[in-house]
């Protein structure tokens, strides 16, 4: 039923993209506050940035899909570059209209100058380096910063949807997050073995060089891949939110 979607709990997503669980909850499930403390009538509800992939499915806890994960990773980078969240919200709405997709920020077409977000102009009549200012709906011609977000993502042939992600923290394309395999859990790309499975074996065998070798033999996974899985999982364990 969920093949090709990927399923991630909020703590799992938090570790994978290095964003606090509280922020993910606010961005994807909304929140509220009261203008006047103790006054129920002053309650203000803030809607999610977008409707996540599994919003209409019945789970015991909040979970999100692979495209949500990739989109959140991009939102994280824009926030870190100083783009206000209210600007991101407005730009998301306009970008959805512009590109006709539900998760537009994960497309490799964005730029930021720290104040607003730009999408590459689709009108071929415009100058080659012209960009569309999604906040003000006008063309801009300025030097801007592009975060290195998209090189580790594989897209479909039309560049309309993220298909796979070689996550940050790995220095080689050994590990992949693919929603069509193992429900989107991080795996060794060559064998499909979950990195957590290899890591747990490594722990059980004694966490030394011999443990790496034994795990490699037991799961028939190259030693280099086992080492990459252990480094990756250790990095996730250090990411606590």
Short mmCIF file of C-alpha atoms in Angstrom, two decimals:
data_model
loop_
_atom_site.label_atom_id
_atom_site.label_comp_id
_atom_site.label_asym_id
_atom_site.label_seq_id
_atom_site.Cartn_x
_atom_site.Cartn_y
_atom_site.Cartn_z
CA UNK A 1 0.00 0.00 0.00
CA UNK A 2 2.86 2.36 0.84
CA UNK A 3 5.36 1.03 -1.70
CA UNK A 4 7.27 3.92 -3.24
CA UNK A 5 6.16 6.36 -0.54
CA UNK A 6 8.51 5.67 2.34
CA UNK A 7 7.41 5.91 5.96
CA UNK A 8 9.28 7.94 8.56
CA UNK A 9 8.41 8.74 12.15
CA UNK A 10 9.16 12.29 13.26
CA UNK A 11 12.18 11.21 15.34
CA UNK A 12 13.53 9.26 12.33
CA UNK A 13 13.05 12.26 10.06
CA UNK A 14 14.69 14.47 12.67
CA UNK A 15 17.84 12.36 12.69
CA UNK A 16 18.01 12.01 8.92
CA UNK A 17 17.73 15.70 8.09
CA UNK A 18 19.08 17.18 11.33
CA UNK A 19 16.03 19.23 12.25
CA UNK A 20 14.51 19.32 15.71
CA UNK A 21 11.38 17.18 16.11
CA UNK A 22 9.51 20.24 17.40
CA UNK A 23 10.22 22.11 14.18
CA UNK A 24 9.07 19.23 11.99
CA UNK A 25 5.88 18.96 14.02
CA UNK A 26 5.22 22.68 13.59
CA UNK A 27 6.08 22.75 9.90
CA UNK A 28 4.03 19.70 8.87
CA UNK A 29 1.28 19.42 11.47
CA UNK A 30 0.70 23.05 12.40
CA UNK A 31 0.47 24.63 15.81
CA UNK A 32 -1.42 27.29 17.75
CA UNK A 33 -0.73 30.08 20.18
CA UNK A 34 -2.72 32.61 22.16
CA UNK A 35 -2.26 36.31 21.66
CA UNK A 36 -3.39 36.77 25.26
CA UNK A 37 -2.21 34.08 27.70
CA UNK A 38 -5.16 32.28 29.27
CA UNK A 39 -7.67 33.76 26.83
CA UNK A 40 -9.12 30.92 24.72
CA UNK A 41 -10.77 33.42 22.39
CA UNK A 42 -7.37 34.81 21.38
CA UNK A 43 -6.18 31.44 20.05
CA UNK A 44 -4.48 31.60 16.65
CA UNK A 45 -4.11 28.45 14.55
CA UNK A 46 -1.13 28.14 12.20
CA UNK A 47 -1.65 25.72 9.33
CA UNK A 48 1.02 23.24 8.14
CA UNK A 49 3.35 24.41 5.37
CA UNK A 50 1.86 21.68 3.16
CA UNK A 51 -0.24 18.54 3.46
CA UNK A 52 2.14 15.65 3.98
CA UNK A 53 1.97 12.48 1.90
CA UNK A 54 0.41 10.28 4.58
CA UNK A 55 -2.03 12.83 5.97
CA UNK A 56 -5.08 10.72 5.14
CA UNK A 57 -3.68 7.39 6.38
CA UNK A 58 -4.32 5.94 9.82
CA UNK A 59 -1.18 5.55 11.92
CA UNK A 60 -0.66 5.40 15.68
CA UNK A 61 1.84 8.25 15.50
CA UNK A 62 2.72 11.10 13.18
CA UNK A 63 4.57 9.81 10.12
CA UNK A 64 5.62 11.41 6.86
CA UNK A 65 6.68 10.24 3.38
CA UNK A 66 9.88 10.40 1.36
CA UNK A 67 8.93 13.51 -0.60
CA UNK A 68 8.10 15.25 2.68
CA UNK A 69 11.55 14.28 3.95
CA UNK A 70 13.31 15.77 0.92
CA UNK A 71 11.13 18.89 1.00
CA UNK A 72 11.86 19.41 4.69
CA UNK A 73 15.57 19.14 4.01
CA UNK A 74 15.29 22.02 1.54
CA UNK A 75 13.15 24.10 3.90
CA UNK A 76 15.78 23.51 6.58
CA UNK A 77 18.47 24.95 4.34
CA UNK A 78 16.43 28.03 3.43
CA UNK A 79 15.76 28.67 7.12
CA UNK A 80 19.48 28.31 7.86
CA UNK A 81 20.22 30.82 5.10
CA UNK A 82 18.01 33.35 6.86
CA UNK A 83 14.77 33.13 4.88
CA UNK A 84 11.82 33.85 7.25
CA UNK A 85 9.30 31.02 7.57
CA UNK A 86 6.41 33.26 6.57
CA UNK A 87 8.22 33.99 3.31
CA UNK A 88 8.78 30.27 2.74
CA UNK A 89 5.07 29.66 3.29
CA UNK A 90 4.07 32.25 0.68
CA UNK A 91 6.65 31.01 -1.77
CA UNK A 92 5.46 27.42 -1.39
CA UNK A 93 1.95 28.39 -2.41
CA UNK A 94 3.16 30.27 -5.48
CA UNK A 95 5.68 27.59 -6.41
CA UNK A 96 2.94 24.94 -6.36
CA UNK A 97 0.97 27.01 -8.84
CA UNK A 98 4.05 27.68 -10.94
CA UNK A 99 5.20 24.07 -11.24
CA UNK A 100 1.96 22.19 -10.65
CA UNK A 101 3.44 19.78 -8.10
CA UNK A 102 2.74 19.16 -4.41
CA UNK A 103 6.36 19.36 -3.24
CA UNK A 104 7.99 22.11 -5.33
CA UNK A 105 10.95 22.98 -3.12
CA UNK A 106 12.55 19.60 -3.63
CA UNK A 107 12.85 20.39 -7.34
CA UNK A 108 16.37 21.52 -8.36
CA UNK A 109 15.20 24.99 -9.38
CA UNK A 110 15.60 27.16 -6.32
CA UNK A 111 17.90 29.94 -5.22
CA UNK A 112 18.01 32.16 -2.13
CA UNK A 113 19.54 35.50 -1.22
CA UNK A 114 18.52 35.28 2.45
CA UNK A 115 15.36 37.34 2.00
CA UNK A 116 13.16 35.42 -0.39
CA UNK A 117 13.20 32.33 -2.60
CA UNK A 118 13.47 32.31 -6.35
CA UNK A 119 12.50 29.75 -8.91
CA UNK A 120 14.15 29.58 -12.30
CA UNK A 121 12.03 31.35 -14.90
CA UNK A 122 10.10 28.98 -17.13
CA UNK A 123 9.57 31.60 -19.83
CA UNK A 124 12.24 31.03 -22.47
CA UNK A 125 11.69 34.56 -23.75
CA UNK A 126 13.28 35.98 -20.63
CA UNK A 127 17.01 36.42 -20.37
CA UNK A 128 19.04 33.29 -19.67
CA UNK A 129 19.84 34.15 -16.05
CA UNK A 130 16.49 35.70 -15.25
CA UNK A 131 14.75 34.39 -12.14
CA UNK A 132 11.19 34.70 -10.92
CA UNK A 133 10.83 36.25 -7.48
CA UNK A 134 8.14 34.07 -5.91
CA UNK A 135 7.57 36.53 -3.09
CA UNK A 136 6.88 39.56 -5.26
CA UNK A 137 6.14 37.80 -8.57
CA UNK A 138 8.68 39.83 -10.51
CA UNK A 139 11.86 39.08 -12.42
CA UNK A 140 15.10 39.80 -10.64
CA UNK A 141 18.65 40.04 -11.92
CA UNK A 142 21.14 39.67 -9.11
CA UNK A 143 23.81 37.36 -7.85
CA UNK A 144 22.37 34.98 -5.27
CA UNK A 145 23.46 32.00 -3.24
CA UNK A 146 22.44 28.48 -4.21
CA UNK A 147 22.74 25.93 -1.39
CA UNK A 148 24.27 22.62 -2.48
CA UNK A 149 21.07 20.68 -2.03
CA UNK A 150 20.36 18.74 -5.15
CA UNK A 151 23.54 16.95 -6.19
CA UNK A 152 22.80 14.01 -3.88
CA UNK A 153 19.22 13.58 -5.14
CA UNK A 154 18.20 11.50 -8.16
CA UNK A 155 15.14 12.75 -10.05
CA UNK A 156 12.79 11.18 -12.55
CA UNK A 157 13.33 11.85 -16.25
CA UNK A 158 11.14 14.94 -16.20
CA UNK A 159 12.92 16.38 -13.14
CA UNK A 160 9.50 16.67 -11.49
CA UNK A 161 9.96 14.34 -8.54
CA UNK A 162 12.76 13.20 -6.25
CA UNK A 163 13.27 9.44 -6.55
CA UNK A 164 16.31 8.65 -4.36
CA UNK A 165 18.57 10.46 -1.92
CA UNK A 166 22.16 9.71 -1.01
CA UNK A 167 21.99 11.29 2.44
CA UNK A 168 24.36 13.80 3.93
CA UNK A 169 26.90 12.25 6.23
CA UNK A 170 28.07 9.75 3.62
CA UNK A 171 31.10 10.64 1.55
CA UNK A 172 30.31 8.15 -1.19
CA UNK A 173 27.11 6.93 -2.90
CA UNK A 174 27.16 3.61 -1.03
CA UNK A 175 24.12 4.44 1.10
CA UNK A 176 20.79 5.45 -0.39
CA UNK A 177 17.32 6.34 0.82
CA UNK A 178 14.89 5.02 -1.77
CA UNK A 179 11.15 4.99 -1.00
CA UNK A 180 10.70 2.00 -3.33
CA UNK A 181 13.06 -0.16 -1.25
CA UNK A 182 12.72 -1.18 2.42
CA UNK A 183 9.97 1.44 2.93
CA UNK A 184 12.56 4.18 2.52
CA UNK A 185 14.93 3.07 5.27
CA UNK A 186 18.62 3.88 4.64
CA UNK A 187 20.16 0.90 2.84
CA UNK A 188 23.31 -0.21 1.07
CA UNK A 189 22.45 0.61 -2.53
CA UNK A 190 24.18 -2.45 -4.01
CA UNK A 191 22.59 -5.08 -1.76
CA UNK A 192 19.49 -3.44 -0.30
CA UNK A 193 20.63 -4.26 3.26
CA UNK A 194 19.39 -1.73 5.86
CA UNK A 195 22.24 0.19 7.45
CA UNK A 196 20.68 -0.29 10.87
CA UNK A 197 20.73 -4.08 10.44
CA UNK A 198 24.45 -3.97 9.72
CA UNK A 199 25.04 -1.59 12.61
CA UNK A 200 23.20 -3.80 15.09
CA UNK A 201 25.25 -6.78 13.93
CA UNK A 202 28.43 -4.74 14.39
CA UNK A 203 27.39 -3.91 17.96
CA UNK A 204 26.50 -7.53 18.73
CA UNK A 205 29.84 -8.79 17.42
CA UNK A 206 31.94 -6.51 19.59
CA UNK A 207 32.44 -3.18 17.75
CA UNK A 208 35.96 -3.93 16.56
CA UNK A 209 37.65 -4.80 13.28
CA UNK A 210 36.61 -8.41 13.64
CA UNK A 211 32.99 -7.33 14.11
CA UNK A 212 33.13 -5.52 10.78
CA UNK A 213 34.52 -8.58 9.03
CA UNK A 214 31.99 -10.96 10.59
CA UNK A 215 29.09 -8.68 9.67
CA UNK A 216 30.39 -8.44 6.12
CA UNK A 217 30.46 -12.22 5.79
CA UNK A 218 27.15 -12.91 7.52
CA UNK A 219 25.18 -10.45 5.36
CA UNK A 220 27.29 -10.88 2.23
CA UNK A 221 27.93 -7.15 2.08
CA UNK A 222 31.30 -5.66 1.03
CA UNK A 223 33.44 -4.64 3.99
CA UNK A 224 33.62 -1.07 2.69
CA UNK A 225 29.83 -0.89 2.73
CA UNK A 226 29.64 -2.22 6.30
CA UNK A 227 32.11 0.42 7.40
CA UNK A 228 30.04 3.12 5.66
CA UNK A 229 26.86 1.83 7.34
CA UNK A 230 28.48 1.94 10.78
CA UNK A 231 29.75 5.51 10.26
CA UNK A 232 26.35 6.58 8.98
CA UNK A 233 24.42 5.06 11.89
CA UNK A 234 26.86 6.44 14.44
CA UNK A 235 26.38 9.90 12.96
CA UNK A 236 22.60 9.51 13.26
CA UNK A 237 22.91 8.46 16.89
CA UNK A 238 24.83 11.67 17.60
CA UNK A 239 22.01 13.71 16.09
CA UNK A 240 19.70 14.07 19.09
CA UNK A 241 16.69 16.38 19.05
#
